[in-house]
Short mmCIF file of C-alpha atoms in Angstrom, two decimals:
data_model
loop_
_atom_site.label_atom_id
_atom_site.label_comp_id
_atom_site.label_asym_id
_atom_site.label_seq_id
_atom_site.Cartn_x
_atom_site.Cartn_y
_atom_site.Cartn_z
CA MET A 1 111.67 175.02 80.17
CA ASN A 2 115.06 175.18 78.38
CA ARG A 3 116.32 172.62 75.90
CA LYS A 4 118.56 170.85 78.45
CA THR A 5 115.70 170.50 80.92
CA ARG A 6 113.36 169.12 78.23
CA ILE A 7 115.93 166.48 77.26
CA SER A 8 116.48 165.50 80.89
CA THR A 9 112.72 165.19 81.49
CA ALA A 10 112.27 163.08 78.37
CA ILE A 11 115.04 160.70 79.44
CA THR A 12 113.54 160.36 82.91
CA THR A 13 110.07 159.65 81.48
CA LEU A 14 111.48 157.05 79.08
CA GLY A 15 113.36 155.43 81.93
CA LEU A 16 110.20 155.19 84.05
CA ALA A 17 108.24 153.74 81.12
CA MET A 18 110.92 151.10 80.52
CA ALA A 19 110.98 150.24 84.21
CA MET A 20 107.20 149.82 84.21
CA LEU A 21 107.38 147.58 81.15
CA ALA A 22 110.13 145.55 82.74
CA GLY A 23 108.04 145.24 85.88
CA CYS A 24 105.07 144.01 83.87
CA ALA A 25 107.25 141.51 82.04
CA SER A 26 108.68 140.34 85.35
CA GLY A 27 105.17 139.97 86.76
CA GLN A 28 104.12 137.93 83.75
CA ALA A 29 107.18 135.71 84.09
CA SER A 30 106.47 135.20 87.79
CA ALA A 31 102.89 134.19 87.00
CA ALA A 32 104.15 131.71 84.44
CA ASP A 33 106.74 130.37 86.90
CA LYS A 34 104.00 129.79 89.45
CA GLY A 35 101.99 127.83 86.90
CA GLU A 36 99.39 128.91 84.39
CA LYS A 37 95.95 127.36 84.32
CA LEU A 38 96.29 123.88 82.85
CA ASP A 39 94.34 122.80 79.77
CA THR A 40 94.52 119.03 80.38
CA LEU A 41 95.57 116.79 83.26
CA ARG A 42 96.60 113.30 82.11
CA LEU A 43 95.91 110.60 84.70
CA GLY A 44 96.82 106.91 84.61
CA TYR A 45 95.25 104.06 86.59
CA PHE A 46 94.53 100.31 86.35
CA ALA A 47 91.32 98.41 85.69
CA THR A 48 91.47 96.67 89.07
CA VAL A 49 89.48 96.75 92.30
CA THR A 50 92.61 98.02 94.07
CA HIS A 51 92.20 101.20 92.00
CA ALA A 52 88.58 101.75 93.04
CA PRO A 53 89.27 105.36 94.16
CA ALA A 54 90.36 106.14 90.60
CA LEU A 55 87.46 104.21 89.06
CA VAL A 56 84.94 106.07 91.25
CA GLY A 57 86.64 109.45 90.88
CA VAL A 58 86.62 109.20 87.11
CA SER A 59 83.26 107.53 86.48
CA GLU A 60 81.36 109.69 88.97
CA GLY A 61 82.96 112.87 87.63
CA LEU A 62 84.41 113.78 91.03
CA ILE A 63 87.93 114.49 89.82
CA GLN A 64 86.72 116.40 86.77
CA LYS A 65 84.45 118.52 88.95
CA GLU A 66 87.37 119.64 91.12
CA LEU A 67 89.56 120.30 88.06
CA GLY A 68 86.97 122.73 86.75
CA SER A 69 87.90 123.97 83.28
CA THR A 70 90.96 121.70 83.14
CA LYS A 71 90.09 118.63 81.07
CA LEU A 72 90.76 115.21 82.62
CA GLN A 73 92.34 112.75 80.19
CA THR A 74 92.78 109.16 81.39
CA GLU A 75 94.78 106.11 80.35
CA VAL A 76 94.38 102.57 81.67
CA PHE A 77 97.52 100.51 82.35
CA ASN A 78 98.07 96.84 83.25
CA ALA A 79 100.79 97.42 85.86
CA GLY A 80 103.01 99.99 87.53
CA PRO A 81 106.26 99.85 85.54
CA ALA A 82 104.41 100.75 82.33
CA ALA A 83 102.66 103.64 84.08
CA VAL A 84 105.97 104.90 85.51
CA GLU A 85 107.53 104.74 82.05
CA ALA A 86 104.70 106.91 80.72
CA LEU A 87 105.08 109.33 83.65
CA SER A 88 108.84 109.60 83.12
CA ALA A 89 108.36 110.19 79.39
CA GLY A 90 105.87 112.99 80.05
CA ALA A 91 102.99 111.07 78.49
CA ILE A 92 100.96 111.34 81.72
CA ASP A 93 101.13 113.74 84.66
CA ALA A 94 99.93 111.56 87.53
CA ALA A 95 99.05 107.95 88.23
CA TYR A 96 97.38 105.67 90.71
CA ILE A 97 100.12 103.10 91.12
CA GLY A 98 101.65 100.44 93.35
CA PRO A 99 104.34 101.51 95.82
CA ASN A 100 107.27 99.55 94.37
CA PRO A 101 107.28 101.21 90.93
CA ALA A 102 106.97 104.57 92.72
CA ILE A 103 109.99 103.70 94.85
CA ASN A 104 111.92 102.45 91.84
CA THR A 105 111.51 105.61 89.75
CA PHE A 106 112.38 107.80 92.72
CA ILE A 107 115.62 105.94 93.47
CA LYS A 108 116.66 105.64 89.82
CA SER A 109 116.17 109.37 89.24
CA GLY A 110 117.89 110.43 92.45
CA GLY A 111 114.60 111.84 93.69
CA ALA A 112 113.97 113.98 90.62
CA SER A 113 111.14 112.05 88.94
CA ALA A 114 108.04 111.93 91.10
CA ARG A 115 106.37 112.38 94.48
CA VAL A 116 103.74 110.36 96.34
CA ILE A 117 101.03 112.85 97.29
CA ALA A 118 98.43 110.51 98.87
CA GLY A 119 97.49 106.97 99.67
CA ALA A 120 94.54 105.17 98.08
CA THR A 121 94.25 101.45 98.85
CA SER A 122 95.46 98.87 101.34
CA GLY A 123 95.24 95.10 100.85
CA GLY A 124 93.86 93.18 97.91
CA ALA A 125 96.70 90.93 96.73
CA SER A 126 97.24 87.17 97.06
CA LEU A 127 99.16 84.19 95.75
CA VAL A 128 96.60 81.82 94.22
CA VAL A 129 97.54 78.35 92.99
CA ARG A 130 96.08 75.19 91.48
CA ASP A 131 95.01 72.02 93.31
CA GLY A 132 97.84 69.90 94.66
CA ILE A 133 99.92 72.89 95.73
CA ASN A 134 99.52 73.33 99.47
CA SER A 135 102.84 74.74 100.63
CA ALA A 136 105.82 76.73 99.43
CA GLU A 137 107.75 73.47 99.00
CA ASP A 138 105.18 72.29 96.45
CA LEU A 139 106.09 75.26 94.22
CA LYS A 140 109.56 74.02 93.36
CA GLY A 141 109.77 73.46 89.63
CA LYS A 142 106.45 75.23 89.05
CA THR A 143 105.66 78.29 86.91
CA LEU A 144 103.95 81.34 88.42
CA ALA A 145 102.88 84.70 87.00
CA SER A 146 102.93 88.30 88.18
CA PRO A 147 101.47 91.36 86.42
CA GLN A 148 104.83 92.81 85.32
CA LEU A 149 108.49 92.54 86.24
CA GLY A 150 109.19 94.89 89.13
CA ASN A 151 105.57 95.72 89.88
CA THR A 152 104.34 95.55 93.49
CA GLN A 153 102.93 92.01 93.26
CA ASP A 154 106.01 90.78 91.39
CA VAL A 155 108.23 92.06 94.20
CA ALA A 156 105.95 90.55 96.84
CA LEU A 157 106.04 87.14 95.12
CA ARG A 158 109.82 87.06 94.72
CA THR A 159 110.37 88.24 98.30
CA TRP A 160 107.98 85.64 99.71
CA LEU A 161 109.60 82.82 97.73
CA SER A 162 113.02 83.95 98.94
CA SER A 163 111.78 83.85 102.54
CA LYS A 164 110.80 80.22 101.92
CA GLY A 165 114.27 79.33 100.61
CA LEU A 166 113.21 79.26 96.95
CA LYS A 167 115.40 81.06 94.41
CA THR A 168 114.17 83.07 91.44
CA ASN A 169 115.75 85.40 88.92
CA VAL A 170 114.47 88.12 86.63
CA SER A 171 115.02 85.99 83.51
CA GLY A 172 112.54 83.34 84.68
CA GLY A 173 115.00 80.78 86.07
CA GLY A 174 115.59 79.41 89.54
CA ASP A 175 113.64 77.02 91.74
CA VAL A 176 110.37 78.66 90.68
CA ALA A 177 109.89 80.21 87.24
CA ILE A 178 108.15 83.59 87.32
CA THR A 179 106.62 84.79 84.07
CA PRO A 180 105.39 88.41 84.17
CA THR A 181 102.08 88.29 82.28
CA GLU A 182 99.19 90.64 81.57
CA ASN A 183 96.42 89.86 84.07
CA ALA A 184 93.74 88.74 81.61
CA GLN A 185 96.25 86.48 79.89
CA THR A 186 97.20 84.99 83.26
CA LEU A 187 93.61 83.85 83.76
CA THR A 188 93.56 82.21 80.33
CA LEU A 189 96.93 80.49 80.79
CA PHE A 190 95.93 79.23 84.23
CA LYS A 191 92.71 77.76 82.85
CA ASN A 192 94.73 76.06 80.10
CA GLY A 193 97.14 74.50 82.58
CA GLN A 194 100.12 76.56 81.43
CA LEU A 195 100.52 78.33 84.77
CA ASP A 196 100.50 76.86 88.27
CA GLY A 197 99.54 80.06 90.03
CA ALA A 198 100.06 83.82 90.30
CA TRP A 199 100.47 86.65 92.77
CA LEU A 200 97.77 89.08 91.69
CA PRO A 201 95.81 92.17 92.74
CA GLU A 202 92.04 92.12 93.01
CA PRO A 203 89.84 91.27 91.20
CA TRP A 204 92.24 88.94 89.36
CA ALA A 205 93.13 86.80 92.37
CA SER A 206 89.44 86.22 93.05
CA ARG A 207 88.74 85.58 89.37
CA LEU A 208 91.25 82.73 89.33
CA VAL A 209 89.61 81.31 92.46
CA VAL A 210 85.99 81.63 91.31
CA GLU A 211 86.37 81.08 87.56
CA ALA A 212 89.33 78.71 87.35
CA GLY A 213 89.32 76.66 90.55
CA ALA A 214 92.43 78.15 92.18
CA HIS A 215 92.84 78.50 95.93
CA VAL A 216 94.67 81.09 98.05
CA LEU A 217 98.06 79.90 99.23
CA GLN A 218 99.13 83.26 100.69
CA ASP A 219 96.99 86.32 101.41
CA GLU A 220 99.44 89.22 101.54
CA ARG A 221 97.55 90.81 104.42
CA ASP A 222 98.82 88.02 106.66
CA LEU A 223 102.41 89.16 106.07
CA TRP A 224 101.96 92.70 107.42
CA PRO A 225 101.25 94.18 110.87
CA ASP A 226 97.51 94.53 111.43
CA GLY A 227 97.00 93.21 107.89
CA LYS A 228 97.68 96.63 106.37
CA PHE A 229 100.05 97.29 103.51
CA PRO A 230 100.00 99.90 100.73
CA THR A 231 98.69 98.57 97.43
CA THR A 232 97.91 101.81 95.60
CA VAL A 233 99.19 105.37 96.03
CA LEU A 234 98.70 108.58 94.06
CA LEU A 235 101.93 109.63 92.32
CA VAL A 236 102.64 112.83 90.40
CA SER A 237 105.51 113.91 88.21
CA LYS A 238 107.76 116.28 90.20
CA ASP A 239 108.12 118.54 87.19
CA PHE A 240 104.34 118.68 86.79
CA ALA A 241 103.83 119.39 90.50
CA ASP A 242 106.39 122.20 90.43
CA LYS A 243 104.75 123.85 87.40
CA HIS A 244 101.11 123.25 88.30
CA PRO A 245 100.62 123.19 92.10
CA GLU A 246 97.01 124.35 91.74
CA ALA A 247 96.19 121.38 89.49
CA VAL A 248 97.76 119.02 92.04
CA GLU A 249 95.55 120.50 94.76
CA GLU A 250 92.49 120.03 92.54
CA LEU A 251 93.46 116.44 91.77
CA LEU A 252 93.87 115.77 95.48
CA ALA A 253 90.47 117.31 96.18
CA GLY A 254 88.91 114.99 93.61
CA HIS A 255 90.74 112.04 95.13
CA LEU A 256 89.44 112.87 98.61
CA ASP A 257 85.94 113.34 97.20
CA SER A 258 86.21 109.84 95.75
CA LEU A 259 87.30 108.34 99.08
CA ASP A 260 84.43 110.15 100.81
CA TRP A 261 82.00 108.81 98.19
CA ILE A 262 83.24 105.25 98.73
CA LYS A 263 82.74 105.58 102.47
CA ALA A 264 79.27 107.09 102.11
CA HIS A 265 77.96 104.68 99.43
CA PRO A 266 78.95 101.12 100.43
CA THR A 267 75.92 99.56 98.74
CA GLU A 268 76.40 101.49 95.51
CA LEU A 269 80.15 100.91 95.32
CA PRO A 270 80.05 97.41 93.72
CA GLY A 271 77.83 98.60 90.88
CA VAL A 272 79.93 101.69 90.15
CA VAL A 273 83.19 99.72 90.23
CA ASN A 274 81.77 96.97 88.03
CA ALA A 275 80.47 99.45 85.46
CA ALA A 276 83.87 101.13 85.33
CA LEU A 277 85.66 97.79 84.94
CA ASN A 278 83.23 96.78 82.21
CA LYS A 279 83.95 100.01 80.36
CA ALA A 280 87.71 99.50 80.66
CA THR A 281 87.90 95.77 79.91
CA GLY A 282 84.69 95.02 78.03
CA LYS A 283 83.50 92.52 80.63
CA PRO A 284 81.81 93.00 84.03
CA LEU A 285 82.72 90.88 87.05
CA ALA A 286 80.52 88.15 88.43
CA ASP A 287 78.82 89.18 91.67
CA GLU A 288 80.75 86.56 93.64
CA VAL A 289 84.08 87.83 92.31
CA LEU A 290 83.20 91.46 93.00
CA THR A 291 82.05 90.77 96.56
CA LYS A 292 85.12 88.68 97.33
CA SER A 293 87.46 91.31 95.83
CA LEU A 294 85.99 94.28 97.69
CA SER A 295 86.12 92.41 100.99
CA ALA A 296 89.90 92.16 100.61
CA VAL A 297 90.62 95.90 100.33
CA SER A 298 90.27 99.10 102.33
CA PHE A 299 90.59 102.70 101.14
CA SER A 300 92.37 105.64 102.76
CA ALA A 301 94.34 108.77 101.90
CA ASP A 302 97.05 107.57 104.29
CA PRO A 303 99.86 106.06 102.15
CA ASN A 304 101.18 104.03 105.12
CA ALA A 305 104.62 105.58 104.68
CA ALA A 306 106.04 103.55 107.55
CA ALA A 307 105.83 100.43 105.37
CA PHE A 308 108.00 101.83 102.59
CA ALA A 309 111.35 100.99 104.19
CA THR A 310 110.30 97.33 104.12
CA LEU A 311 109.15 97.68 100.52
CA VAL A 312 112.57 99.05 99.53
CA LYS A 313 114.25 96.09 101.22
CA ASN A 314 111.86 93.71 99.44
CA GLY A 315 112.62 95.23 96.05
CA VAL A 316 116.35 94.73 96.58
CA THR A 317 115.75 91.15 97.75
CA ALA A 318 113.62 90.51 94.67
CA GLY A 319 116.43 91.72 92.41
CA THR A 320 114.19 94.25 90.66
CA GLN A 321 115.43 97.37 92.39
CA THR A 322 118.74 99.01 93.24
CA LYS A 323 119.59 100.23 96.72
CA GLY A 324 119.01 103.88 97.43
CA SER A 325 117.41 106.47 99.68
CA ILE A 326 113.72 107.28 99.52
CA GLU A 327 113.96 110.35 101.72
CA GLY A 328 111.81 112.96 100.02
CA LEU A 329 109.57 110.46 98.23
CA PHE A 330 106.47 111.86 99.95
CA ASP A 331 105.04 115.34 99.66
CA LEU A 332 101.91 115.30 101.80
CA THR A 333 101.75 119.07 102.40
CA ALA A 334 98.80 119.69 100.07
CA LEU A 335 97.05 116.54 101.27
CA ASN A 336 97.27 117.50 104.93
CA ALA A 337 96.10 121.03 104.15
CA ALA A 338 93.07 119.57 102.39
CA LEU A 339 92.40 117.14 105.24
CA LYS A 340 92.59 119.98 107.76
CA ALA A 341 90.04 121.95 105.74
CA ARG A 342 87.75 118.91 105.92
CA ASN A 343 88.30 118.55 109.71
CA GLU A 344 90.07 115.23 109.16
CA PRO A 345 93.33 114.14 110.86
CA ALA A 346 96.66 114.64 109.14
CA VAL A 347 98.65 111.68 107.82
CA ASP A 348 102.31 110.98 108.53
CA ASP A 349 105.12 110.78 105.98
CA GLY A 350 107.21 108.49 108.17
CA GLY A 351 110.14 110.91 108.06
CA LEU A 352 110.35 110.49 104.28
CA GLY A 353 108.81 113.79 103.30
CA THR A 354 110.14 116.43 100.94
CA LYS A 355 112.22 119.04 102.74
CA LYS A 356 110.79 122.51 102.08
#
């Protein structure tokens, strides 16, 4: 082999080696783009009966089991807006949450913030009031509470009052004053006579009835077709879902395991929920409160997407939400794949699904 041939061969070999290295680097980048195995998944939820799928999934280890080596880290919130703020800031990756905060973050971000990947709970919210208040007219000049400005119950309360001809505003003025208040504080203030009522999720509505002598003025189930309305959905950060699709599938599997457990263990459910609430709040529920609360809710992976157009309208009416499209809010692809694998029927996104 002459000198010219040796040089040519060396250049060719070097070129092949560089190409192979580039190919390896490209393969590594592609693997990273598709999402590396996650160390920790950060999940938010509330210490309420309406979040029983989360309480069961966490306390029974069902979500952690599906996550495998990925550690589950949880944070308990009082209401949706605070959970959405944490999700938007990257402090958590997913949350069990009410539909209105999910809608609000989606519209505000132009669809870039989050996706609803499953339903969880229907029902379990009511307006409870003190003696002497027997109609909407009796509420004029009174002070009511909701868990947080712009949360699902806050929107429901403001919308209902508007439908009765009673004006409110987000600063607490109007015909009826609404004071967004942490749920435990609402119970205390109601007992002390500083509140006349509140629109609350379970178990807090039942706690005011059983422990403080309130009565139900409006069960929200009576305002919806067939008594079904979404109270809790499972929301994930879009950025997180794009980077870690495998973790989202594992979270969904744990969620479905939790729903299956609830269905298969009706007699054990109260004890598991109560133990989880005791751990989160430091106080278990009375048996009467727990029984009453659980009778007001039902659990399903179906997010009842058809109701979301009404929820958007209600948020605008309440003055807590801007107008905007929610097309693309739902991504139920992974959920329906998981349901199919379990021989369960698919759920519908109501035409509001993410376009692939």
